[in-house]
Rosetta silent file (secondary structure, phi, psi, omega in degrees, C-alpha in Angstrom):
SEQUENCE: XXXXXXXXXXXXXXXXXXXXXXXXXXXXXXXXXXXXXXXXXXXXXXXXXXXXXXXXX
SCORE:     score description
SCORE:     0.000 S_00000001
   1 L     0.000  -37.624 -142.562   -0.782    0.280   -0.293 S_00000001
   2 H   -74.576  -28.485  177.928    2.783    2.149    0.840 S_00000001
   3 H   -76.649  -46.750  161.239    4.282    1.958   -2.649 S_00000001
   4 H  -133.966   51.751  135.146    1.945    3.275   -4.352 S_00000001
   5 H   -72.344  -24.328 -179.830    1.432    5.478   -2.639 S_00000001
   6 H   -53.300  -57.947 -146.131    5.214    6.923   -3.348 S_00000001
   7 H   -56.839  -41.506 -144.012    3.923    6.232   -7.489 S_00000001
   8 H   -72.741  -29.481 -160.495    1.127    8.163   -7.013 S_00000001
   9 H   -83.448  -28.791  119.743    2.517   10.962   -5.600 S_00000001
  10 H    17.540  -77.801  169.190    5.487   10.730   -7.871 S_00000001
  11 H   -86.198  -50.232  157.147    3.410   10.390  -10.899 S_00000001
  12 H   -17.671  -67.282 -138.866    1.516   14.190   -9.392 S_00000001
  13 H   -80.121  -27.452  157.174    4.078   15.748   -8.677 S_00000001
  14 H   -66.537  -28.057  154.266    5.815   15.132  -12.408 S_00000001
  15 H   -28.471  -37.309 -156.744    2.632   15.765  -13.827 S_00000001
  16 H   -82.036  -33.605  153.652    2.572   19.155  -11.788 S_00000001
  17 H   -92.363  -29.860  135.297    5.626   20.146  -13.559 S_00000001
  18 H     9.976  -59.876  -98.159    4.734   19.094  -16.866 S_00000001
  19 L  -165.789   -8.045 -168.701    1.798   21.701  -16.954 S_00000001
  20 L  -122.116  -31.884  130.969    3.958   24.332  -14.929 S_00000001
  21 L   -37.992    5.690 -160.472    6.145   23.949  -18.139 S_00000001
  22 L  -120.698  -35.989 -166.889    3.583   24.013  -20.596 S_00000001
  23 L  -118.675   60.731 -169.397    2.650   28.268  -18.870 S_00000001
  24 L  -128.196  164.837 -167.556    6.329   29.304  -18.285 S_00000001
  25 L  -122.709  118.611  142.594    7.395   32.409  -21.425 S_00000001
  26 E   -74.076  158.746  165.432   10.492   33.115  -23.105 S_00000001
  27 E   -91.568  104.139  128.403   11.774   36.827  -23.402 S_00000001
  28 L    97.104  -22.857  169.951   13.206   37.585  -26.476 S_00000001
  29 L  -173.458  127.346  154.095   14.704   34.628  -27.936 S_00000001
  30 L   -85.727  137.581  148.816   14.081   30.072  -27.022 S_00000001
  31 L  -127.089   87.041 -111.659   16.487   28.390  -26.521 S_00000001
  32 L   -78.378  139.438  168.080   15.511   24.884  -27.716 S_00000001
  33 L   -58.769 -169.725  170.141   17.073   22.150  -25.385 S_00000001
  34 L   -66.934  131.519  163.539   18.982   18.605  -27.139 S_00000001
  35 L   102.200    6.387 -169.865   16.320   16.340  -27.825 S_00000001
  36 L  -126.224  144.224  149.783   13.183   17.835  -27.981 S_00000001
  37 L   -22.979  121.101 -162.489   10.346   17.536  -30.530 S_00000001
  38 L   -72.202  -35.624  123.638    9.590   19.385  -32.931 S_00000001
  39 L   -81.979   -9.478  134.018    6.128   19.475  -31.385 S_00000001
  40 L   -31.083  -55.012 -169.253    8.117   20.206  -28.495 S_00000001
  41 L   -87.622  -86.902  177.598   10.067   23.462  -30.562 S_00000001
  42 H     1.814  -86.200  158.080    6.224   24.571  -31.429 S_00000001
  43 H    -6.483  -47.289 -139.030    4.951   24.454  -28.266 S_00000001
  44 H   -95.708    1.121  162.559    7.609   26.422  -26.692 S_00000001
  45 H   -92.370   -1.814  134.014    7.823   29.730  -29.942 S_00000001
  46 L   -57.914  -33.036  153.574    4.388   29.633  -29.217 S_00000001
  47 L  -127.999   59.646 -164.221    5.236   31.461  -26.023 S_00000001
  48 E  -116.051  125.256  153.037    7.909   33.522  -27.087 S_00000001
  49 E   -95.971 -171.442 -177.738    7.345   37.522  -26.214 S_00000001
  50 L  -113.293 -166.170 -176.984    8.911   40.599  -26.576 S_00000001
  51 L   -96.571  161.143  155.090   10.886   42.888  -23.811 S_00000001
  52 H   -42.028  -53.906 -178.605    9.375   46.223  -22.614 S_00000001
  53 H   -90.161   13.011  159.888   11.507   47.877  -24.930 S_00000001
  54 H   -82.632 -105.023  176.515   10.751   45.553  -28.145 S_00000001
  55 H    37.150 -122.602  177.353    7.176   46.886  -27.003 S_00000001
  56 L   -65.913   24.456  171.739    7.229   49.837  -26.829 S_00000001
  57 L   -91.552    0.000    0.000    9.763   50.471  -29.349 S_00000001
């Protein structure tokens, strides 16, 4: 029973960290880690935002 609880907690932590990554925005540029799929690159690039100076210009 305890092992099931530990596995459940581990899976929750993994899913929460994945959700946190989805909400991350990149300012000015994006650096893609190695071994990232094309779909992940598209998702990361979609969260690229300008800096305050670029927006003001």
